[in-house]
Short mmCIF file of C-alpha atoms in Angstrom, two decimals:
data_model
loop_
_atom_site.label_atom_id
_atom_site.label_comp_id
_atom_site.label_asym_id
_atom_site.label_seq_id
_atom_site.Cartn_x
_atom_site.Cartn_y
_atom_site.Cartn_z
CA MET A 91 98.77 102.73 109.77
CA SER A 92 99.84 100.73 112.89
CA PHE A 93 102.56 98.09 113.24
CA ARG A 94 102.43 95.14 115.52
CA ARG A 95 105.68 94.03 116.87
CA GLY A 96 106.42 90.24 116.63
CA VAL A 97 106.77 88.29 119.83
CA VAL A 98 110.28 87.04 120.15
CA ARG A 99 111.18 83.96 121.89
CA GLN A 100 113.30 84.41 125.02
CA SER A 101 116.03 82.24 125.31
CA LYS A 102 119.59 82.57 126.55
CA PHE A 103 120.75 80.07 123.88
CA ARG A 104 119.50 81.97 120.81
CA HIS A 105 122.79 83.26 120.07
CA VAL A 106 125.25 80.23 120.62
CA PHE A 107 128.41 80.94 118.86
CA ALA A 108 130.44 77.92 117.39
CA GLN A 109 133.96 78.21 116.46
CA ALA A 110 136.82 75.90 115.41
CA TRP A 111 140.08 76.18 117.41
CA LYS A 112 143.17 77.33 115.67
CA ALA A 113 145.33 74.81 113.63
CA GLU A 114 148.19 74.81 116.36
CA HIS A 115 145.56 73.55 118.86
CA CYS A 116 144.24 70.49 116.98
CA LEU A 117 145.63 67.01 116.96
CA ASP A 118 147.52 66.09 113.56
CA ASP A 119 148.55 62.75 112.09
CA VAL A 120 145.96 60.86 113.82
CA ARG A 121 144.97 57.79 111.60
CA VAL A 122 141.18 57.95 112.33
CA SER A 123 139.65 54.43 111.74
CA ARG A 124 137.92 53.66 108.32
CA VAL A 125 135.64 51.11 109.78
CA THR A 126 132.17 51.00 108.39
CA TRP A 127 130.26 51.53 111.57
CA ASP A 128 127.87 54.32 112.57
CA GLY A 129 129.58 55.45 115.76
CA PRO A 130 131.13 58.32 116.94
CA LEU A 131 134.70 56.81 117.03
CA CYS A 132 135.66 59.27 119.88
CA ALA A 133 134.98 60.09 123.30
CA ALA A 134 136.43 62.83 126.00
CA ASN A 135 136.24 63.71 129.46
CA PRO A 136 138.04 66.33 131.55
CA LYS A 137 141.26 64.15 131.53
CA PHE A 138 141.68 62.34 128.15
CA ILE A 139 140.49 62.09 124.50
CA ALA A 140 139.94 58.68 123.16
CA VAL A 141 140.16 58.00 119.24
CA VAL A 142 139.47 54.92 117.60
CA ILE A 143 142.24 54.54 114.89
CA GLU A 144 143.48 52.23 111.99
CA ALA A 145 145.55 49.40 113.21
CA GLY A 146 146.85 46.21 111.52
CA GLY A 147 146.15 42.92 112.59
CA GLY A 148 143.76 43.90 115.34
CA GLY A 149 141.92 46.79 116.81
CA ALA A 150 143.30 49.99 118.84
CA PHE A 151 142.44 53.40 119.85
CA LEU A 152 144.47 56.28 121.12
CA VAL A 153 144.15 57.76 124.50
CA LEU A 154 145.65 61.15 124.93
CA PRO A 155 145.62 63.99 127.73
CA LEU A 156 142.98 66.32 126.82
CA ALA A 157 145.55 69.36 126.76
CA LYS A 158 147.58 67.73 124.15
CA SER A 159 147.79 69.43 120.94
CA GLY A 160 149.95 69.28 117.58
CA ARG A 161 151.47 66.32 115.78
CA VAL A 162 150.92 62.76 117.42
CA ASP A 163 153.85 60.66 116.80
CA GLN A 164 153.38 57.40 114.96
CA ASN A 165 155.12 55.70 117.84
CA THR A 166 152.69 57.06 120.64
CA PRO A 167 151.52 53.96 122.54
CA THR A 168 147.99 52.82 122.03
CA VAL A 169 145.39 50.58 123.74
CA CYS A 170 145.82 47.49 121.52
CA GLY A 171 144.13 44.54 123.22
CA HIS A 172 141.54 43.69 120.61
CA ALA A 173 141.72 41.01 117.86
CA ALA A 174 139.65 42.96 115.41
CA PRO A 175 138.76 46.61 114.77
CA VAL A 176 137.29 48.67 117.55
CA LEU A 177 133.67 49.91 117.02
CA ASP A 178 133.07 51.96 120.10
CA VAL A 179 134.83 53.54 123.15
CA GLN A 180 133.08 55.19 126.24
CA TRP A 181 134.39 56.68 129.30
CA CYS A 182 133.21 55.65 132.61
CA PRO A 183 131.04 58.60 134.12
CA HIS A 184 132.31 57.63 137.49
CA ASP A 185 135.99 57.25 137.01
CA ASP A 186 137.93 59.61 134.35
CA ASN A 187 140.50 56.84 134.20
CA VAL A 188 138.30 53.97 133.20
CA ILE A 189 137.20 53.33 129.58
CA ALA A 190 135.14 50.62 127.79
CA SER A 191 135.75 49.40 124.29
CA ALA A 192 133.63 47.34 122.13
CA SER A 193 134.92 45.53 119.08
CA GLU A 194 134.38 43.20 116.03
CA ASP A 195 136.14 40.42 117.97
CA CYS A 196 132.71 39.85 120.00
CA THR A 197 134.10 41.28 123.19
CA VAL A 198 134.12 44.28 125.57
CA LYS A 199 137.13 45.22 127.43
CA ILE A 200 137.57 47.60 130.51
CA TRP A 201 140.81 49.58 130.67
CA GLN A 202 142.34 51.47 133.67
CA ILE A 203 144.33 54.49 131.98
CA PRO A 204 147.03 56.02 134.19
CA ASP A 205 147.09 59.75 135.12
CA GLY A 206 148.99 61.45 132.46
CA GLY A 207 148.25 58.83 129.87
CA LEU A 208 150.03 55.79 128.52
CA THR A 209 153.81 55.59 128.41
CA SER A 210 153.85 51.97 126.69
CA PRO A 211 151.29 50.20 124.76
CA MET A 212 148.39 48.61 126.64
CA SER A 213 147.33 45.14 125.55
CA GLU A 214 145.98 43.65 128.90
CA ALA A 215 142.45 44.67 129.92
CA VAL A 216 141.31 44.95 133.58
CA VAL A 217 138.29 43.06 132.71
CA THR A 218 137.12 41.12 129.51
CA LEU A 219 133.34 40.64 128.88
CA GLU A 220 132.27 37.65 126.78
CA GLY A 221 128.57 37.27 125.97
CA HIS A 222 127.87 38.28 122.47
CA SER A 223 127.98 36.06 119.35
CA LYS A 224 128.76 38.69 116.87
CA ARG A 225 130.57 42.07 116.85
CA VAL A 226 129.72 44.57 119.57
CA GLY A 227 129.12 48.21 118.53
CA ILE A 228 127.30 49.96 121.28
CA LEU A 229 128.14 50.79 124.81
CA ALA A 230 126.22 52.86 127.41
CA TRP A 231 127.34 53.20 130.95
CA HIS A 232 124.71 53.45 133.59
CA PRO A 233 124.25 57.31 134.55
CA SER A 234 124.14 56.79 138.34
CA ALA A 235 124.93 53.28 139.41
CA LEU A 236 128.60 52.41 139.77
CA ASN A 237 130.04 49.73 137.48
CA ILE A 238 126.81 49.06 135.22
CA LEU A 239 127.41 48.80 131.69
CA LEU A 240 125.10 48.11 128.98
CA THR A 241 126.29 46.60 125.62
CA ALA A 242 124.54 45.95 122.23
CA GLY A 243 125.75 43.70 119.40
CA CYS A 244 124.91 42.75 115.72
CA ASP A 245 123.37 39.47 117.22
CA ASN A 246 120.32 41.90 118.39
CA VAL A 247 121.05 41.22 121.82
CA LEU A 248 121.44 43.57 124.77
CA CYS A 249 123.51 42.71 127.56
CA VAL A 250 123.82 44.49 131.22
CA TRP A 251 127.01 43.74 133.18
CA ASP A 252 128.54 44.38 136.46
CA VAL A 253 131.82 45.12 135.44
CA GLY A 254 133.19 45.19 138.88
CA THR A 255 132.65 41.30 139.08
CA GLY A 256 132.64 40.84 135.23
CA GLU A 257 129.20 39.26 135.56
CA LEU A 258 126.51 39.35 133.12
CA VAL A 259 123.45 40.27 135.26
CA TYR A 260 120.99 40.85 132.55
CA GLN A 261 120.30 39.57 128.95
CA LEU A 262 117.60 40.70 126.55
CA SER A 263 117.62 38.48 123.45
CA ASP A 264 114.15 38.59 122.19
CA ALA A 265 113.27 42.26 122.35
CA HIS A 266 114.79 43.18 118.79
CA PRO A 267 114.12 41.21 115.61
CA ASP A 268 116.70 43.25 113.86
CA LEU A 269 119.96 45.31 114.24
CA ILE A 270 120.02 47.78 117.14
CA TYR A 271 121.18 51.21 116.01
CA SER A 272 121.31 53.06 119.27
CA VAL A 273 120.83 52.86 122.95
CA SER A 274 120.37 55.54 125.74
CA TRP A 275 119.45 55.27 129.39
CA ASN A 276 116.99 57.85 130.94
CA ARG A 277 118.32 60.06 133.67
CA GLU A 278 117.84 57.66 136.68
CA GLY A 279 118.86 54.56 134.66
CA SER A 280 115.54 52.78 135.50
CA VAL A 281 114.77 52.42 131.82
CA LEU A 282 116.40 52.52 128.39
CA CYS A 283 115.47 53.49 124.80
CA THR A 284 116.61 51.93 121.76
CA THR A 285 116.11 52.35 117.95
CA CYS A 286 116.22 49.41 115.57
CA LYS A 287 116.54 48.63 111.95
CA ASP A 288 112.79 47.71 111.99
CA LYS A 289 112.08 51.37 112.43
CA ALA A 290 110.48 50.94 115.94
CA LEU A 291 111.73 52.83 119.05
CA ARG A 292 111.40 50.65 122.24
CA VAL A 293 111.46 51.95 125.82
CA ILE A 294 112.68 48.89 127.99
CA ASP A 295 112.95 48.02 131.47
CA PRO A 296 116.09 45.67 131.59
CA ARG A 297 115.60 44.38 135.04
CA ARG A 298 112.23 42.93 133.99
CA GLY A 299 113.15 42.21 130.46
CA THR A 300 109.93 43.72 129.44
CA VAL A 301 109.18 46.39 126.33
CA LEU A 302 107.33 49.18 128.00
CA LYS A 303 106.53 51.16 124.86
CA ARG A 304 107.05 51.27 120.93
CA ASP A 305 104.44 53.35 119.40
CA LEU A 306 105.63 56.27 117.40
CA SER A 307 102.55 56.95 115.40
CA GLU A 308 101.87 60.33 116.78
CA PRO A 309 105.17 62.30 117.16
CA MET A 310 104.97 65.47 119.51
CA VAL A 311 106.78 67.31 116.72
CA THR A 312 108.52 66.61 113.34
CA GLN A 313 111.49 68.55 112.46
CA GLU A 314 113.00 68.07 108.67
CA ILE A 315 116.64 68.14 108.90
CA ASP A 316 117.81 67.76 105.00
CA THR A 317 117.97 65.23 102.37
CA SER A 318 121.24 63.96 103.05
CA ASN A 319 121.95 60.19 103.41
CA GLY A 320 124.48 60.45 106.23
CA VAL A 321 123.83 59.15 109.68
CA LEU A 322 123.12 61.63 112.48
CA LEU A 323 125.03 61.30 115.53
CA PRO A 324 122.78 62.96 118.22
CA PHE A 325 124.26 64.57 121.36
CA TYR A 326 121.91 65.86 124.34
CA ASP A 327 122.86 68.34 127.00
CA PRO A 328 120.44 68.03 129.72
CA ASP A 329 121.98 71.11 131.64
CA THR A 330 120.85 73.39 128.76
CA ASN A 331 118.10 71.27 126.98
CA MET A 332 120.15 71.54 123.77
CA VAL A 333 120.47 68.84 121.18
CA TYR A 334 123.21 68.73 118.73
CA LEU A 335 123.17 66.64 115.64
CA CYS A 336 126.40 65.85 113.89
CA GLY A 337 125.98 64.26 110.29
CA LYS A 338 128.55 61.76 109.64
CA GLY A 339 130.12 62.46 106.18
CA ASP A 340 128.28 65.94 106.60
CA CYS A 341 130.09 69.30 107.03
CA THR A 342 127.58 70.69 109.48
CA ILE A 343 126.69 70.44 113.07
CA ARG A 344 122.99 71.62 113.78
CA TYR A 345 121.73 72.36 117.36
CA PHE A 346 118.26 72.96 118.67
CA GLU A 347 116.77 73.81 122.15
CA VAL A 348 114.07 71.58 123.35
CA THR A 349 111.22 73.26 125.57
CA ASP A 350 108.11 71.88 127.38
CA GLU A 351 105.78 74.22 125.47
CA SER A 352 104.71 73.82 121.65
CA PRO A 353 106.41 73.69 119.18
CA TYR A 354 108.77 72.10 121.73
CA VAL A 355 111.73 71.93 119.34
CA HIS A 356 113.47 75.18 118.25
CA PHE A 357 116.32 75.42 115.72
CA LEU A 358 118.96 77.52 116.83
CA SER A 359 121.86 77.62 114.28
CA LEU A 360 124.42 75.61 112.69
CA TYR A 361 127.96 75.16 112.41
CA SER A 362 129.56 74.52 108.98
CA SER A 363 133.12 73.90 107.57
CA LYS A 364 134.65 72.68 104.49
CA GLU A 365 135.55 69.26 105.42
CA PRO A 366 133.17 66.42 106.33
CA GLN A 367 133.50 64.71 109.85
CA ARG A 368 134.22 60.94 110.04
CA GLY A 369 133.06 61.06 113.69
CA ALA A 370 132.63 63.30 116.77
CA GLY A 371 133.43 63.34 120.47
CA PHE A 372 131.45 65.31 122.96
CA LEU A 373 133.26 66.61 125.99
CA SER A 374 131.21 65.97 129.33
CA LYS A 375 130.11 69.05 131.02
CA ARG A 376 132.70 68.94 133.62
CA GLY A 377 135.54 69.55 131.11
CA VAL A 378 134.17 72.80 129.53
CA ASP A 379 135.86 76.26 130.02
CA VAL A 380 133.33 78.14 132.29
CA ASN A 381 135.59 81.37 132.29
CA LYS A 382 135.08 81.57 128.44
CA CYS A 383 131.18 80.72 128.89
CA GLU A 384 131.80 77.52 126.87
CA ILE A 385 128.79 75.23 127.15
CA ALA A 386 129.83 72.60 124.78
CA ARG A 387 132.97 71.36 123.00
CA PHE A 388 133.12 68.74 120.17
CA TYR A 389 136.15 66.97 118.74
CA LYS A 390 135.42 66.79 115.19
CA LEU A 391 137.30 63.67 113.42
CA HIS A 392 138.76 64.34 110.09
CA GLU A 393 140.90 61.84 108.04
CA ARG A 394 144.00 62.57 109.92
CA LYS A 395 143.33 65.24 112.27
CA VAL A 396 141.18 65.96 115.46
CA GLU A 397 139.70 69.51 115.50
CA PRO A 398 138.08 70.86 118.57
CA ILE A 399 134.93 72.96 118.13
CA SER A 400 133.63 75.27 121.23
CA MET A 401 130.12 76.34 121.62
CA THR A 402 129.94 79.48 123.50
CA VAL A 403 127.32 82.20 124.75
CA PRO A 404 129.08 85.71 124.49
CA ARG A 405 128.82 87.38 127.77
CA LYS A 406 130.37 90.84 128.55
CA SER A 407 130.94 89.99 132.48
CA ASP A 408 133.85 87.97 133.69
CA LEU A 409 131.89 86.74 136.47
CA PHE A 410 130.55 83.12 136.60
CA GLN A 411 127.40 82.83 134.68
CA GLY A 412 125.36 80.59 136.99
CA ASP A 413 122.41 80.61 134.55
CA LEU A 414 124.55 78.92 132.01
CA TYR A 415 125.90 76.29 134.17
CA PRO A 416 123.39 74.63 136.66
CA ASP A 417 124.81 71.95 138.82
CA THR A 418 125.82 69.00 136.49
CA VAL A 419 126.54 65.24 136.85
CA GLY A 420 129.57 64.75 139.02
CA LEU A 421 131.89 61.64 139.38
CA GLU A 422 130.20 60.30 142.62
CA PRO A 423 127.89 57.39 141.92
CA ALA A 424 124.36 57.48 143.47
CA LEU A 425 124.08 53.88 143.77
CA GLN A 426 126.19 50.80 143.95
CA ALA A 427 125.74 48.14 141.46
CA GLU A 428 124.28 45.64 143.58
CA ASP A 429 121.70 48.40 144.81
CA TRP A 430 120.43 49.03 141.20
CA ILE A 431 120.33 45.27 140.57
CA ALA A 432 118.23 44.85 143.53
CA GLY A 433 115.67 47.36 142.23
CA GLN A 434 116.80 50.59 143.50
CA ASP A 435 116.92 54.04 141.43
CA ALA A 436 118.39 57.32 142.08
CA PRO A 437 119.18 60.38 139.77
CA PRO A 438 122.86 61.23 139.03
CA THR A 439 124.85 63.12 141.96
CA LEU A 440 125.25 66.75 141.04
CA VAL A 441 128.17 69.04 141.48
CA SER A 442 128.68 73.02 140.83
CA LEU A 443 130.88 74.34 138.21
CA SER A 444 131.42 77.58 139.89
CA GLY A 445 135.12 78.43 139.80
CA GLY A 446 135.56 75.71 137.19
CA TYR A 447 136.34 71.89 137.65
CA THR A 448 139.25 70.19 138.59
CA ALA A 449 139.45 66.40 137.92
CA PRO A 450 140.70 64.44 140.87
CA PRO A 451 143.63 61.91 140.68
CA SER A 452 142.82 58.30 139.85
CA LYS A 453 140.68 56.52 142.45
CA CYS A 454 142.41 53.35 142.24
CA GLY A 455 145.95 52.11 140.65
CA THR A 456 146.46 49.10 138.52
CA LEU A 457 143.70 46.57 139.16
CA ARG A 458 144.52 43.59 137.19
CA GLY A 459 143.48 40.42 139.04
CA ARG A 460 141.43 42.39 141.67
CA PRO A 461 137.72 41.29 141.90
CA LYS A 462 136.37 44.74 142.00
CA LEU A 463 137.03 47.34 139.26
CA LEU A 464 136.33 50.57 140.79
CA SER A 465 136.55 51.21 144.52
CA GLN A 466 135.29 54.07 146.70
CA THR A 467 138.17 54.27 149.14
CA ASN A 468 140.57 57.13 149.20
CA THR A 469 143.82 56.29 147.48
CA SER A 470 145.36 59.88 147.08
CA PRO A 471 149.23 59.97 147.35
CA THR A 472 149.06 62.14 150.38
CA SER A 473 147.13 59.85 152.56
CA THR A 474 148.85 57.72 154.88
CA THR A 475 148.33 53.83 154.82
CA ALA A 476 147.52 52.04 158.13
CA PRO A 477 149.26 48.73 158.73
CA ALA A 478 147.20 45.87 156.91
CA ASN A 479 144.71 43.93 159.28
CA PRO A 480 144.47 40.24 157.98
CA MET A 481 140.88 39.88 159.56
CA GLU A 482 139.55 43.11 157.38
CA ASP A 483 141.10 41.81 154.24
CA GLN A 484 139.31 38.48 154.79
CA LEU A 485 136.20 40.19 155.70
CA SER A 486 136.42 42.39 152.47
CA ASP A 487 137.17 39.37 150.42
CA ILE A 488 134.22 37.39 151.82
CA LEU A 489 131.93 40.48 151.00
CA THR A 490 133.26 40.70 147.49
CA GLU A 491 132.31 37.16 146.87
CA ILE A 492 128.85 37.43 148.66
CA ARG A 493 128.15 40.31 146.24
CA ALA A 494 129.25 38.46 143.11
CA LEU A 495 127.16 35.42 143.99
CA ARG A 496 124.24 37.60 144.65
CA ALA A 497 124.72 39.12 141.26
CA LEU A 498 125.09 35.70 139.66
CA ALA A 499 121.98 34.43 141.36
CA LEU A 500 119.88 37.48 140.16
CA ALA A 501 121.15 36.90 136.65
CA GLN A 502 120.42 33.23 136.64
CA GLY A 503 116.77 34.10 137.93
CA HIS A 504 116.28 36.41 135.15
CA ARG A 505 117.40 33.82 132.65
CA ILE A 506 115.02 31.19 134.04
CA ASP A 507 112.05 33.87 133.78
CA VAL A 508 113.03 34.49 130.06
CA LEU A 509 113.20 30.76 129.32
CA GLU A 510 109.72 30.10 131.13
CA ARG A 511 108.09 32.84 129.05
CA GLN A 512 109.54 31.33 125.86
CA LEU A 513 108.27 27.84 126.92
CA ALA A 514 104.91 29.32 127.61
CA ARG A 515 104.69 31.03 124.22
CA ILE A 516 105.78 27.71 122.64
CA GLU A 517 103.08 25.82 124.55
CA ASP A 518 100.50 28.46 123.57
CA GLY A 519 101.29 27.99 119.82
CA GLU A 520 102.49 31.62 119.55
CA VAL A 521 105.95 30.61 118.21
#
């Protein structure tokens, strides 16, 4: 009698260990929002965690330093400038102090959070974006171009903004016949993918305003999850090729590894707890603890608590595990907004996590009234400031105005193209 040993798939992520942090390291007495919206309601970066909370007479969210733990006092200052409940918050990938918020009041607001967090309530946004006719529930920053933000609302419209100038540069109003569920950029930010209530997935070129693909009749692989009716919040880590699925109203987090060979998707394990999650925030890779082989961290939202959950790969060595931490997306943008609007694409700029990552100080101070939201100039406290040059200031203002006019001209040209296509369809009897 002979025995044949089965082939075991080799993967360093087959034994990812998930563990909730101890109670003293959680955030307590956080009044998590009860809004009926299928978003994560939480966002985290190496400096801060933002949580959408209950607020009377408007919309608000908490912004706390990432190291904060314990009870959150009811008098803790909040970001409270919306006139209706906040539905989504997303940190800018190129400045850890800048966050966007979307609300039922049909607006999107951009906020500049000071280093160390808020010391008083913040009600005046740096920039307010107004272009949707119904509530706005989805935000997606461009992965590599500075200041480009995508928004989606219940008016079934996609808007692309240059938040540095506050201009609407592209608007796609006829790509979706029904409610948009989710939006995601590709790695270079050249196209985006959306899911819709009409059960179609669309790949869209936002600069041309065209749908490139929507056929899902032959999926590469089908993975049955469960029979729960809860909405799944997917989080993808391109560094590890892992997908995490958090079921809203569910008690589990499932994680899978995606490979280039059949069967493509491999179930790894699941984390289960007694209490269901009302939402979840996914920490950017720059914020994980490389000394503990932490490859991902979630912030699970309970009714009145925020609970961190770490995903680690156990290793005996104390040395930096380079195979777990390839170079990851850094803060430095690969493109300026006007470069992307003009048609350029580039992958995100990468940084090494060897030795850990230290978040730099804020790139700029309070920017209310400034025409440009984020700057690439060095404003560190230790730098010396040269005497102001009136000619340089005037030249800088002129260049800023030129960029704003260029973005506006491109946006108007795009609108004209859309209207001409619609007119042609009407003349051809298609509408």
